[in-house]
Amino acid sequence: LLTLVNLFNYLDRFVVSALVESLKKSELSLTDGELGAIASAFVLVYMLASPLFGMLGDRGRRPLLLAVGVGLWSLSTAVGGLARSFAGLFAARAAVGVGEAAYGTIAPALLADAFPENRRGRVFAIFFAAIPIGSAAGYIVGGLAEERFGWRAAFGIAGLPGLVLALLCLSLRDPERGAADGAPHRDPLPGGARGGVWTTYRGLLRNRPYILTVAGYAAYTFALGALAFWMPAFLERVRGVPKASATVQFGAIVVATGLLGTAAGGWLADRLRPRHREAYLWVSGWTALAAAPAALLAFAAPRPAVYLPAIVVAQLLVFASTGPVNAAIVNVVAPGERARAVGLSILAIHLFGDVPSPPLIGAISDATSLQTAFLFLPIAFAAGGAIWLYAAWRGERS
């Protein structure tokens, strides 16, 4: 159920990417900079609300919090189709971030309490396999719905089914915190006393393995966020692929490479972990670093026979780190701090990642071209991989 909900999480998140060119040509007359700002509206609220829901998730009833979050983001997605101005669409996408903050922080912590540490690479690979499927569904559903019914209807078609999933979340079991680690967690400050909350966040900021893991994740997210938002427009505008084909083509690539890459990364990290304590970070680092030259070739080569295989290789490598890096985050903190750790990581990776990257790529595109703007993204993938490799090396030595 959590994986299915995560699929709709990313469908609602990326449906707007399939509508970029239509929104640009619509009565809203949006610029590339404004379109990038709409992408950041969701992420900005998502990251700011995540630490709050992290605190609630470590203390409250998690199925109820999940249900409220899923219902809120689904309704907000549908409301986006009613927007009559840039400000209205900006507000609707910002509200989506509140709901997804509840889900994004609490679901990984709940999963960590349901499965032992030596299985979390595969567990998170399954859970985060919803990213490529949901993202691709956002591109495909958005593109096909817009072509048949218009961009306004596309938002409603994407958002309204999530209200049913919100009700299903109420049936979830809420495992005791820390039970999968051998002993249930007992919070020394029940009820969320203020000192306990801020002590936890100060402790996380002094946790060097956690900080390095999140820093690499931020660089990775900078590139991935801009790529996910602008890629259909890149294929249509720079490569000359027809609109419907651009969304479906990229969506199909995301599904295939995402499933294979995510599954392979989680499986490989779990297999290596008995011999390498920092296997999750080693796998994340090497795959992100290798994705950089493949992405550069994909963005620079003009011929489909070159850029399409390069996109496939780059996507496989990018998705391989999804399960391992999230398992690394929950494994380096105490069981009773996991939702707060995930919440703080969400704040950081988006603040330094995909909040600035879509509008920055849009602004560079307005000043030069979208192809030129895309050439900055492989640098961010390489930086993320390098930071993770340093964190793994440092962890193995400690």
mmCIF file of C-alpha atoms in Angstrom:
data_model
loop_
_atom_site.group_PDB
_atom_site.id
_atom_site.type_symbol
_atom_site.label_atom_id
_atom_site.label_comp_id
_atom_site.label_asym_id
_atom_site.label_seq_id
_atom_site.Cartn_x
_atom_site.Cartn_y
_atom_site.Cartn_z
ATOM 1 C CA LEU A 1 0.000 0.000 0.000
ATOM 2 C CA LEU A 2 2.808 2.427 0.848
ATOM 3 C CA THR A 3 4.470 1.731 -2.501
ATOM 4 C CA LEU A 4 1.193 2.270 -4.372
ATOM 5 C CA VAL A 5 0.647 5.560 -2.559
ATOM 6 C CA ASN A 6 4.242 6.542 -3.359
ATOM 7 C CA LEU A 7 3.484 5.924 -7.030
ATOM 8 C CA PHE A 8 0.640 8.463 -6.897
ATOM 9 C CA ASN A 9 2.911 10.751 -4.891
ATOM 10 C CA TYR A 10 5.234 11.027 -7.879
ATOM 11 C CA LEU A 11 2.439 10.976 -10.459
ATOM 12 C CA ASP A 12 0.932 14.090 -8.876
ATOM 13 C CA ARG A 13 4.357 15.625 -8.472
ATOM 14 C CA PHE A 14 5.375 15.272 -12.124
ATOM 15 C CA VAL A 15 2.111 15.669 -13.996
ATOM 16 C CA VAL A 16 2.942 19.374 -14.307
ATOM 17 C CA SER A 17 6.166 18.479 -16.167
ATOM 18 C CA ALA A 18 4.105 16.949 -18.978
ATOM 19 C CA LEU A 19 2.131 20.182 -19.247
ATOM 20 C CA VAL A 20 5.048 22.643 -19.443
ATOM 21 C CA GLU A 21 4.725 23.464 -23.145
ATOM 22 C CA SER A 22 0.913 23.656 -22.939
ATOM 23 C CA LEU A 23 1.065 26.005 -19.955
ATOM 24 C CA LYS A 24 3.589 28.158 -21.793
ATOM 25 C CA LYS A 25 1.207 28.493 -24.760
ATOM 26 C CA SER A 26 -2.005 28.728 -22.687
ATOM 27 C CA GLU A 27 -3.932 31.823 -21.630
ATOM 28 C CA LEU A 28 -1.626 31.948 -18.581
ATOM 29 C CA SER A 29 1.303 32.799 -20.933
ATOM 30 C CA LEU A 30 3.992 31.580 -18.544
ATOM 31 C CA THR A 31 7.710 32.120 -19.130
ATOM 32 C CA ASP A 32 10.303 29.400 -18.558
ATOM 33 C CA GLY A 33 11.328 31.189 -15.366
ATOM 34 C CA GLU A 34 7.738 31.158 -14.085
ATOM 35 C CA LEU A 35 7.338 27.496 -15.018
ATOM 36 C CA GLY A 36 10.491 26.692 -13.058
ATOM 37 C CA ALA A 37 9.089 28.683 -10.119
ATOM 38 C CA ILE A 38 5.905 26.580 -10.194
ATOM 39 C CA ALA A 39 8.039 23.450 -9.848
ATOM 40 C CA SER A 40 9.856 25.040 -6.923
ATOM 41 C CA ALA A 41 6.589 26.140 -5.248
ATOM 42 C CA PHE A 42 5.759 22.548 -4.395
ATOM 43 C CA VAL A 43 9.289 21.707 -3.338
ATOM 44 C CA LEU A 44 9.701 24.839 -1.213
ATOM 45 C CA VAL A 45 6.644 24.091 0.925
ATOM 46 C CA TYR A 46 7.459 20.377 0.952
ATOM 47 C CA MET A 47 10.890 20.951 2.414
ATOM 48 C CA LEU A 48 9.760 23.545 4.972
ATOM 49 C CA ALA A 49 6.906 21.379 6.256
ATOM 50 C CA SER A 50 8.966 18.166 6.412
ATOM 51 C CA PRO A 51 10.759 18.804 9.749
ATOM 52 C CA LEU A 52 7.376 19.552 11.373
ATOM 53 C CA PHE A 53 5.890 16.289 10.115
ATOM 54 C CA GLY A 54 9.102 14.513 11.104
ATOM 55 C CA MET A 55 8.497 15.601 14.687
ATOM 56 C CA LEU A 56 4.835 14.543 14.519
ATOM 57 C CA GLY A 57 5.763 11.239 12.885
ATOM 58 C CA ASP A 58 8.153 10.290 15.684
ATOM 59 C CA ARG A 59 5.460 10.891 18.321
ATOM 60 C CA GLY A 60 1.982 10.554 16.740
ATOM 61 C CA ARG A 61 -0.307 8.038 15.014
ATOM 62 C CA ARG A 62 1.402 7.477 11.701
ATOM 63 C CA PRO A 63 -1.477 5.952 9.650
ATOM 64 C CA LEU A 64 -3.708 8.930 10.475
ATOM 65 C CA LEU A 65 -0.975 11.427 9.556
ATOM 66 C CA LEU A 66 -0.378 9.583 6.279
ATOM 67 C CA ALA A 67 -4.088 9.636 5.417
ATOM 68 C CA VAL A 68 -4.341 13.383 6.030
ATOM 69 C CA GLY A 69 -1.251 14.053 3.913
ATOM 70 C CA VAL A 70 -2.353 11.897 0.974
ATOM 71 C CA GLY A 71 -5.826 13.441 0.952
ATOM 72 C CA LEU A 72 -4.462 16.986 1.057
ATOM 73 C CA TRP A 73 -1.957 16.603 -1.775
ATOM 74 C CA SER A 74 -4.499 14.782 -3.993
ATOM 75 C CA LEU A 75 -7.113 17.506 -3.580
ATOM 76 C CA SER A 76 -4.529 20.239 -4.155
ATOM 77 C CA THR A 77 -3.373 18.595 -7.399
ATOM 78 C CA ALA A 78 -6.929 18.598 -8.728
ATOM 79 C CA VAL A 79 -7.429 22.242 -7.712
ATOM 80 C CA GLY A 80 -4.466 23.200 -9.932
ATOM 81 C CA GLY A 81 -6.751 22.681 -12.924
ATOM 82 C CA LEU A 82 -8.920 25.577 -11.758
ATOM 83 C CA ALA A 83 -6.082 28.138 -11.775
ATOM 84 C CA ARG A 84 -6.701 31.378 -13.689
ATOM 85 C CA SER A 85 -3.280 32.948 -13.193
ATOM 86 C CA PHE A 86 0.345 32.218 -12.393
ATOM 87 C CA ALA A 87 -0.355 33.037 -8.728
ATOM 88 C CA GLY A 88 -3.277 30.604 -8.566
ATOM 89 C CA LEU A 89 -1.303 27.725 -10.055
ATOM 90 C CA PHE A 90 1.668 28.583 -7.827
ATOM 91 C CA ALA A 91 -0.562 28.405 -4.709
ATOM 92 C CA ALA A 92 -2.145 25.097 -5.729
ATOM 93 C CA ARG A 93 1.236 23.460 -6.348
ATOM 94 C CA ALA A 94 2.558 24.859 -3.081
ATOM 95 C CA ALA A 95 -0.332 23.207 -1.189
ATOM 96 C CA VAL A 96 0.605 19.859 -2.743
ATOM 97 C CA GLY A 97 3.887 20.157 -0.828
ATOM 98 C CA VAL A 98 2.166 20.201 2.576
ATOM 99 C CA GLY A 99 0.486 16.859 1.987
ATOM 100 C CA GLU A 100 3.542 15.216 0.507
ATOM 101 C CA ALA A 101 5.669 16.394 3.431
ATOM 102 C CA ALA A 102 3.570 14.247 5.763
ATOM 103 C CA TYR A 103 3.982 11.195 3.564
ATOM 104 C CA GLY A 104 7.602 11.688 2.564
ATOM 105 C CA THR A 105 8.847 11.891 6.145
ATOM 106 C CA ILE A 106 6.663 9.280 7.850
ATOM 107 C CA ALA A 107 6.476 6.405 5.342
ATOM 108 C CA PRO A 108 10.245 5.607 5.311
ATOM 109 C CA ALA A 109 10.366 5.638 9.118
ATOM 110 C CA LEU A 110 7.376 3.302 9.303
ATOM 111 C CA LEU A 111 9.042 0.907 6.847
ATOM 112 C CA ALA A 112 12.282 0.948 8.844
ATOM 113 C CA ASP A 113 10.302 -0.151 11.914
ATOM 114 C CA ALA A 114 8.709 -3.000 9.940
ATOM 115 C CA PHE A 115 11.876 -4.597 8.485
ATOM 116 C CA PRO A 116 15.321 -5.459 9.935
ATOM 117 C CA GLU A 117 18.422 -3.514 8.917
ATOM 118 C CA ASN A 118 19.865 -6.213 6.637
ATOM 119 C CA ARG A 119 16.762 -6.149 4.402
ATOM 120 C CA ARG A 120 16.246 -2.409 4.117
ATOM 121 C CA GLY A 121 18.199 -1.970 0.890
ATOM 122 C CA ARG A 122 15.694 -4.200 -0.922
ATOM 123 C CA VAL A 123 12.713 -2.844 1.021
ATOM 124 C CA PHE A 124 13.541 0.722 0.103
ATOM 125 C CA ALA A 125 14.298 -0.345 -3.470
ATOM 126 C CA ILE A 126 10.732 -1.695 -3.748
ATOM 127 C CA PHE A 127 9.250 1.376 -2.090
ATOM 128 C CA PHE A 128 11.251 3.827 -4.190
ATOM 129 C CA ALA A 129 10.649 1.853 -7.395
ATOM 130 C CA ALA A 130 7.416 3.856 -7.298
ATOM 131 C CA ILE A 131 9.483 6.933 -8.217
ATOM 132 C CA PRO A 132 10.140 5.941 -11.851
ATOM 133 C CA ILE A 133 6.707 4.355 -12.286
ATOM 134 C CA GLY A 134 4.897 7.312 -10.729
ATOM 135 C CA SER A 135 7.051 9.892 -12.495
ATOM 136 C CA ALA A 136 6.498 8.167 -15.830
ATOM 137 C CA ALA A 137 2.788 7.899 -15.099
ATOM 138 C CA GLY A 138 2.786 11.640 -14.459
ATOM 139 C CA TYR A 139 4.394 12.293 -17.832
ATOM 140 C CA ILE A 140 2.163 9.816 -19.675
ATOM 141 C CA VAL A 141 -1.142 10.553 -17.934
ATOM 142 C CA GLY A 142 -0.489 14.279 -18.109
ATOM 143 C CA GLY A 143 0.494 14.176 -21.766
ATOM 144 C CA LEU A 144 -2.368 11.957 -22.938
ATOM 145 C CA ALA A 145 -5.015 13.640 -20.764
ATOM 146 C CA GLU A 146 -3.915 17.078 -21.955
ATOM 147 C CA GLU A 147 -4.021 15.988 -25.586
ATOM 148 C CA ARG A 148 -7.577 14.668 -25.238
ATOM 149 C CA PHE A 149 -9.198 16.848 -22.585
ATOM 150 C CA GLY A 150 -6.890 19.839 -22.051
ATOM 151 C CA TRP A 151 -4.370 20.738 -19.371
ATOM 152 C CA ARG A 152 -6.998 21.654 -16.769
ATOM 153 C CA ALA A 153 -8.606 18.214 -16.857
ATOM 154 C CA ALA A 154 -5.172 16.577 -16.628
ATOM 155 C CA PHE A 155 -4.721 17.922 -13.086
ATOM 156 C CA GLY A 156 -8.068 16.488 -11.963
ATOM 157 C CA ILE A 157 -7.449 13.099 -13.578
ATOM 158 C CA ALA A 158 -4.099 12.891 -11.795
ATOM 159 C CA GLY A 159 -5.228 14.076 -8.367
ATOM 160 C CA LEU A 160 -8.689 12.777 -7.511
ATOM 161 C CA PRO A 161 -7.900 8.996 -7.304
ATOM 162 C CA GLY A 162 -5.586 9.761 -4.370
ATOM 163 C CA LEU A 163 -8.574 10.467 -2.132
ATOM 164 C CA VAL A 164 -9.380 6.728 -2.152
ATOM 165 C CA LEU A 165 -5.785 5.901 -1.191
ATOM 166 C CA ALA A 166 -6.026 8.350 1.710
ATOM 167 C CA LEU A 167 -8.855 6.278 3.192
ATOM 168 C CA LEU A 168 -6.892 3.044 2.692
ATOM 169 C CA CYS A 169 -3.975 4.469 4.694
ATOM 170 C CA LEU A 170 -6.164 4.360 7.807
ATOM 171 C CA SER A 171 -6.027 0.527 7.650
ATOM 172 C CA LEU A 172 -2.219 0.416 7.977
ATOM 173 C CA ARG A 173 -0.565 -1.189 10.973
ATOM 174 C CA ASP A 174 1.685 1.122 13.000
ATOM 175 C CA PRO A 175 4.680 -0.975 14.179
ATOM 176 C CA GLU A 176 6.337 -0.069 17.444
ATOM 177 C CA ARG A 177 9.297 2.221 16.923
ATOM 178 C CA GLY A 178 12.587 0.315 16.970
ATOM 179 C CA ALA A 179 10.970 -3.134 17.076
ATOM 180 C CA ALA A 180 12.812 -4.300 13.935
ATOM 181 C CA ASP A 181 16.144 -3.265 15.498
ATOM 182 C CA GLY A 182 15.859 -5.750 18.349
ATOM 183 C CA ALA A 183 14.298 -3.561 21.038
ATOM 184 C CA PRO A 184 11.401 -1.099 20.906
ATOM 185 C CA HIS A 185 12.377 2.538 21.270
ATOM 186 C CA ARG A 186 11.345 4.327 24.430
ATOM 187 C CA ASP A 187 11.278 8.078 23.993
ATOM 188 C CA PRO A 188 12.743 9.751 27.087
ATOM 189 C CA LEU A 189 10.528 12.793 26.511
ATOM 190 C CA PRO A 190 7.012 11.542 25.780
ATOM 191 C CA GLY A 191 4.569 14.021 24.313
ATOM 192 C CA GLY A 192 7.204 15.855 22.241
ATOM 193 C CA ALA A 193 8.736 18.127 24.875
ATOM 194 C CA ARG A 194 10.447 21.086 23.253
ATOM 195 C CA GLY A 195 13.871 20.284 24.634
ATOM 196 C CA GLY A 196 13.740 16.749 23.213
ATOM 197 C CA VAL A 197 12.815 17.948 19.744
ATOM 198 C CA TRP A 198 15.592 20.511 19.437
ATOM 199 C CA THR A 199 18.113 18.207 21.098
ATOM 200 C CA THR A 200 17.388 15.664 18.372
ATOM 201 C CA TYR A 201 17.894 18.189 15.574
ATOM 202 C CA ARG A 202 21.133 19.480 17.142
ATOM 203 C CA GLY A 203 22.324 15.881 17.395
ATOM 204 C CA LEU A 204 21.559 15.244 13.737
ATOM 205 C CA LEU A 205 23.568 18.315 12.736
ATOM 206 C CA ARG A 206 26.547 16.885 14.657
ATOM 207 C CA ASN A 207 26.135 13.431 13.085
ATOM 208 C CA ARG A 208 28.912 13.489 10.460
ATOM 209 C CA PRO A 209 27.846 10.352 8.492
ATOM 210 C CA TYR A 210 24.302 11.710 8.320
ATOM 211 C CA ILE A 211 25.459 15.172 7.174
ATOM 212 C CA LEU A 212 27.706 13.776 4.430
ATOM 213 C CA THR A 213 25.009 11.427 3.167
ATOM 214 C CA VAL A 214 22.493 14.270 2.977
ATOM 215 C CA ALA A 215 25.041 16.614 1.323
ATOM 216 C CA GLY A 216 25.608 14.132 -1.497
ATOM 217 C CA TYR A 217 21.866 13.643 -1.776
ATOM 218 C CA ALA A 218 21.379 17.408 -2.194
ATOM 219 C CA ALA A 219 23.792 17.601 -5.144
ATOM 220 C CA TYR A 220 22.160 14.552 -6.722
ATOM 221 C CA THR A 221 18.681 16.070 -6.198
ATOM 222 C CA PHE A 222 19.780 19.360 -7.798
ATOM 223 C CA ALA A 223 20.435 17.540 -11.054
ATOM 224 C CA LEU A 224 17.584 15.067 -10.830
ATOM 225 C CA GLY A 225 14.957 17.708 -10.019
ATOM 226 C CA ALA A 226 15.830 19.882 -13.004
ATOM 227 C CA LEU A 227 16.116 16.845 -15.280
ATOM 228 C CA ALA A 228 12.721 15.476 -14.235
ATOM 229 C CA PHE A 229 10.962 18.810 -14.729
ATOM 230 C CA TRP A 230 12.536 19.938 -17.991
ATOM 231 C CA MET A 231 13.252 16.685 -19.877
ATOM 232 C CA PRO A 232 9.952 16.423 -21.818
ATOM 233 C CA ALA A 233 10.364 20.065 -22.876
ATOM 234 C CA PHE A 234 14.015 19.328 -23.808
ATOM 235 C CA LEU A 235 12.973 16.446 -26.067
ATOM 236 C CA GLU A 236 10.235 18.520 -27.702
ATOM 237 C CA ARG A 237 12.067 21.839 -28.034
ATOM 238 C CA VAL A 238 15.707 20.782 -28.583
ATOM 239 C CA ARG A 239 15.351 17.347 -30.192
ATOM 240 C CA GLY A 240 12.182 18.084 -32.161
ATOM 241 C CA VAL A 241 10.208 15.138 -30.754
ATOM 242 C CA PRO A 242 6.406 15.682 -31.050
ATOM 243 C CA LYS A 243 4.714 16.624 -27.763
ATOM 244 C CA ALA A 244 2.741 13.422 -27.119
ATOM 245 C CA SER A 245 5.737 11.311 -28.144
ATOM 246 C CA ALA A 246 8.085 13.298 -25.893
ATOM 247 C CA THR A 247 6.064 12.638 -22.732
ATOM 248 C CA VAL A 248 5.337 8.994 -23.574
ATOM 249 C CA GLN A 249 8.882 8.305 -24.819
ATOM 250 C CA PHE A 250 10.568 9.742 -21.743
ATOM 251 C CA GLY A 251 7.952 8.139 -19.491
ATOM 252 C CA ALA A 252 8.668 4.711 -20.968
ATOM 253 C CA ILE A 253 12.410 5.201 -20.479
ATOM 254 C CA VAL A 254 11.868 6.274 -16.867
ATOM 255 C CA VAL A 255 9.721 3.203 -16.088
ATOM 256 C CA ALA A 256 12.109 0.678 -17.605
ATOM 257 C CA THR A 257 15.341 2.174 -16.306
ATOM 258 C CA GLY A 258 13.840 3.097 -12.950
ATOM 259 C CA LEU A 259 12.561 -0.373 -12.159
ATOM 260 C CA LEU A 260 15.746 -2.107 -13.263
ATOM 261 C CA GLY A 261 18.137 0.461 -11.791
ATOM 262 C CA THR A 262 16.351 0.767 -8.438
ATOM 263 C CA ALA A 263 16.010 -3.003 -8.005
ATOM 264 C CA ALA A 264 19.627 -3.643 -9.001
ATOM 265 C CA GLY A 265 20.986 -0.944 -6.681
ATOM 266 C CA GLY A 266 19.052 -2.197 -3.652
ATOM 267 C CA TRP A 267 19.931 -5.849 -4.317
ATOM 268 C CA LEU A 268 23.634 -5.104 -4.897
ATOM 269 C CA ALA A 269 23.937 -2.981 -1.754
ATOM 270 C CA ASP A 270 22.348 -5.670 0.429
ATOM 271 C CA ARG A 271 24.618 -8.331 -1.100
ATOM 272 C CA LEU A 272 27.756 -6.258 -0.475
ATOM 273 C CA ARG A 273 26.846 -5.162 3.053
ATOM 274 C CA PRO A 274 28.147 -8.267 4.903
ATOM 275 C CA ARG A 275 31.620 -7.490 3.495
ATOM 276 C CA HIS A 276 31.473 -3.692 3.347
ATOM 277 C CA ARG A 277 29.901 -1.784 6.217
ATOM 278 C CA GLU A 278 29.291 1.253 3.976
ATOM 279 C CA ALA A 279 27.967 -0.724 1.016
ATOM 280 C CA TYR A 280 24.908 1.528 0.687
ATOM 281 C CA LEU A 281 27.111 4.589 0.211
ATOM 282 C CA TRP A 282 29.650 2.829 -2.025
ATOM 283 C CA VAL A 283 26.905 1.753 -4.441
ATOM 284 C CA SER A 284 25.273 5.206 -4.367
ATOM 285 C CA GLY A 285 28.581 6.998 -4.937
ATOM 286 C CA TRP A 286 29.935 4.942 -7.808
ATOM 287 C CA THR A 287 26.648 4.867 -9.710
ATOM 288 C CA ALA A 288 26.063 8.628 -9.364
ATOM 289 C CA LEU A 289 29.626 9.368 -10.456
ATOM 290 C CA ALA A 290 29.285 7.088 -13.495
ATOM 291 C CA ALA A 291 25.977 8.745 -14.425
ATOM 292 C CA ALA A 292 27.717 12.087 -15.066
ATOM 293 C CA PRO A 293 29.512 11.278 -18.373
ATOM 294 C CA ALA A 294 26.478 9.338 -19.635
ATOM 295 C CA ALA A 295 24.246 12.344 -18.937
ATOM 296 C CA LEU A 296 26.697 14.710 -20.643
ATOM 297 C CA LEU A 297 26.619 12.566 -23.784
ATOM 298 C CA ALA A 298 22.809 12.409 -23.658
ATOM 299 C CA PHE A 299 22.472 16.194 -23.534
ATOM 300 C CA ALA A 300 25.215 17.033 -26.057
ATOM 301 C CA ALA A 301 24.737 14.451 -28.817
ATOM 302 C CA PRO A 302 22.238 15.500 -31.519
ATOM 303 C CA ARG A 303 21.563 12.053 -33.041
ATOM 304 C CA PRO A 304 18.849 9.783 -31.552
ATOM 305 C CA ALA A 305 21.073 6.738 -32.088
ATOM 306 C CA VAL A 306 23.496 8.287 -29.571
ATOM 307 C CA TYR A 307 21.418 10.329 -27.141
ATOM 308 C CA LEU A 308 18.650 7.748 -26.540
ATOM 309 C CA PRO A 309 21.019 4.953 -25.394
ATOM 310 C CA ALA A 310 22.921 7.536 -23.329
ATOM 311 C CA ILE A 311 19.691 8.598 -21.601
ATOM 312 C CA VAL A 312 18.944 4.944 -20.805
ATOM 313 C CA VAL A 313 22.395 4.346 -19.303
ATOM 314 C CA ALA A 314 22.316 7.586 -17.309
ATOM 315 C CA GLN A 315 18.853 6.822 -15.923
ATOM 316 C CA LEU A 316 19.865 3.279 -14.916
ATOM 317 C CA LEU A 317 22.824 4.621 -12.971
ATOM 318 C CA VAL A 318 20.885 7.499 -11.395
ATOM 319 C CA PHE A 319 18.109 5.252 -10.081
ATOM 320 C CA ALA A 320 20.523 2.658 -8.671
ATOM 321 C CA SER A 321 21.264 4.892 -5.678
ATOM 322 C CA THR A 322 17.632 5.514 -4.684
ATOM 323 C CA GLY A 323 17.161 2.586 -2.310
ATOM 324 C CA PRO A 324 20.677 2.453 -0.829
ATOM 325 C CA VAL A 325 20.988 6.146 0.038
ATOM 326 C CA ASN A 326 17.631 6.220 1.832
ATOM 327 C CA ALA A 327 18.549 3.068 3.738
ATOM 328 C CA ALA A 328 21.844 4.743 4.692
ATOM 329 C CA ILE A 329 19.988 7.734 6.148
ATOM 330 C CA VAL A 330 17.704 5.705 8.443
ATOM 331 C CA ASN A 331 20.530 3.378 9.494
ATOM 332 C CA VAL A 332 22.794 6.116 10.898
ATOM 333 C CA VAL A 333 20.215 7.498 13.366
ATOM 334 C CA ALA A 334 18.349 6.126 16.382
ATOM 335 C CA PRO A 335 14.940 4.446 15.766
ATOM 336 C CA GLY A 336 13.029 7.169 17.605
ATOM 337 C CA GLU A 337 14.644 9.873 15.450
ATOM 338 C CA ARG A 338 14.037 8.427 11.999
ATOM 339 C CA ALA A 339 11.077 10.534 10.921
ATOM 340 C CA ARG A 340 12.872 13.685 12.091
ATOM 341 C CA ALA A 341 16.052 12.572 10.313
ATOM 342 C CA VAL A 342 14.131 11.986 7.088
ATOM 343 C CA GLY A 343 12.296 15.299 7.545
ATOM 344 C CA LEU A 344 15.513 17.239 8.028
ATOM 345 C CA SER A 345 17.098 15.485 5.048
ATOM 346 C CA ILE A 346 14.099 16.431 2.887
ATOM 347 C CA LEU A 347 14.505 20.051 3.957
ATOM 348 C CA ALA A 348 18.213 20.027 3.074
ATOM 349 C CA ILE A 349 18.135 18.136 -0.229
ATOM 350 C CA HIS A 350 15.368 20.334 -1.595
ATOM 351 C CA LEU A 351 16.673 23.611 -0.186
ATOM 352 C CA PHE A 352 20.009 23.039 -1.920
ATOM 353 C CA GLY A 353 18.674 20.746 -4.667
ATOM 354 C CA ASP A 354 15.469 20.971 -6.659
ATOM 355 C CA VAL A 355 14.167 24.248 -5.229
ATOM 356 C CA PRO A 356 16.860 26.285 -7.014
ATOM 357 C CA SER A 357 17.533 23.976 -9.985
ATOM 358 C CA PRO A 358 14.318 24.163 -12.112
ATOM 359 C CA PRO A 359 14.089 27.982 -12.045
ATOM 360 C CA LEU A 360 17.861 28.276 -12.488
ATOM 361 C CA ILE A 361 17.758 26.017 -15.542
ATOM 362 C CA GLY A 362 14.748 28.026 -16.775
ATOM 363 C CA ALA A 363 16.587 31.318 -16.302
ATOM 364 C CA ILE A 364 19.694 30.021 -18.111
ATOM 365 C CA SER A 365 17.405 28.740 -20.869
ATOM 366 C CA ASP A 366 15.779 32.166 -21.213
ATOM 367 C CA ALA A 367 19.235 33.777 -21.447
ATOM 368 C CA THR A 368 20.878 31.184 -23.726
ATOM 369 C CA SER A 369 19.152 27.915 -24.638
ATOM 370 C CA LEU A 370 17.694 24.877 -22.881
ATOM 371 C CA GLN A 371 20.460 22.669 -24.272
ATOM 372 C CA THR A 372 23.146 24.931 -22.804
ATOM 373 C CA ALA A 373 21.370 24.955 -19.456
ATOM 374 C CA PHE A 374 21.259 21.144 -19.375
ATOM 375 C CA LEU A 375 25.051 20.898 -19.614
ATOM 376 C CA PHE A 376 25.331 22.010 -15.964
ATOM 377 C CA LEU A 377 23.493 18.930 -14.653
ATOM 378 C CA PRO A 378 26.243 16.271 -15.065
ATOM 379 C CA ILE A 379 28.472 18.366 -12.778
ATOM 380 C CA ALA A 380 25.919 18.039 -9.970
ATOM 381 C CA PHE A 381 25.652 14.252 -10.441
ATOM 382 C CA ALA A 382 29.444 13.968 -10.219
ATOM 383 C CA ALA A 383 29.556 16.117 -7.070
ATOM 384 C CA GLY A 384 26.926 13.974 -5.344
ATOM 385 C CA GLY A 385 28.771 10.773 -6.205
ATOM 386 C CA ALA A 386 32.089 12.160 -4.974
ATOM 387 C CA ILE A 387 30.596 13.193 -1.607
ATOM 388 C CA TRP A 388 29.022 9.759 -1.094
ATOM 389 C CA LEU A 389 32.299 8.025 -1.934
ATOM 390 C CA TYR A 390 34.135 10.191 0.596
ATOM 391 C CA ALA A 391 31.478 9.400 3.221
ATOM 392 C CA ALA A 392 31.831 5.660 2.516
ATOM 393 C CA TRP A 393 35.639 5.824 2.713
ATOM 394 C CA ARG A 394 35.460 7.767 5.946
ATOM 395 C CA GLY A 395 32.904 5.372 7.433
ATOM 396 C CA GLU A 396 34.969 2.281 6.591
ATOM 397 C CA ARG A 397 37.992 3.821 8.346
ATOM 398 C CA SER A 398 36.183 4.826 11.548
#
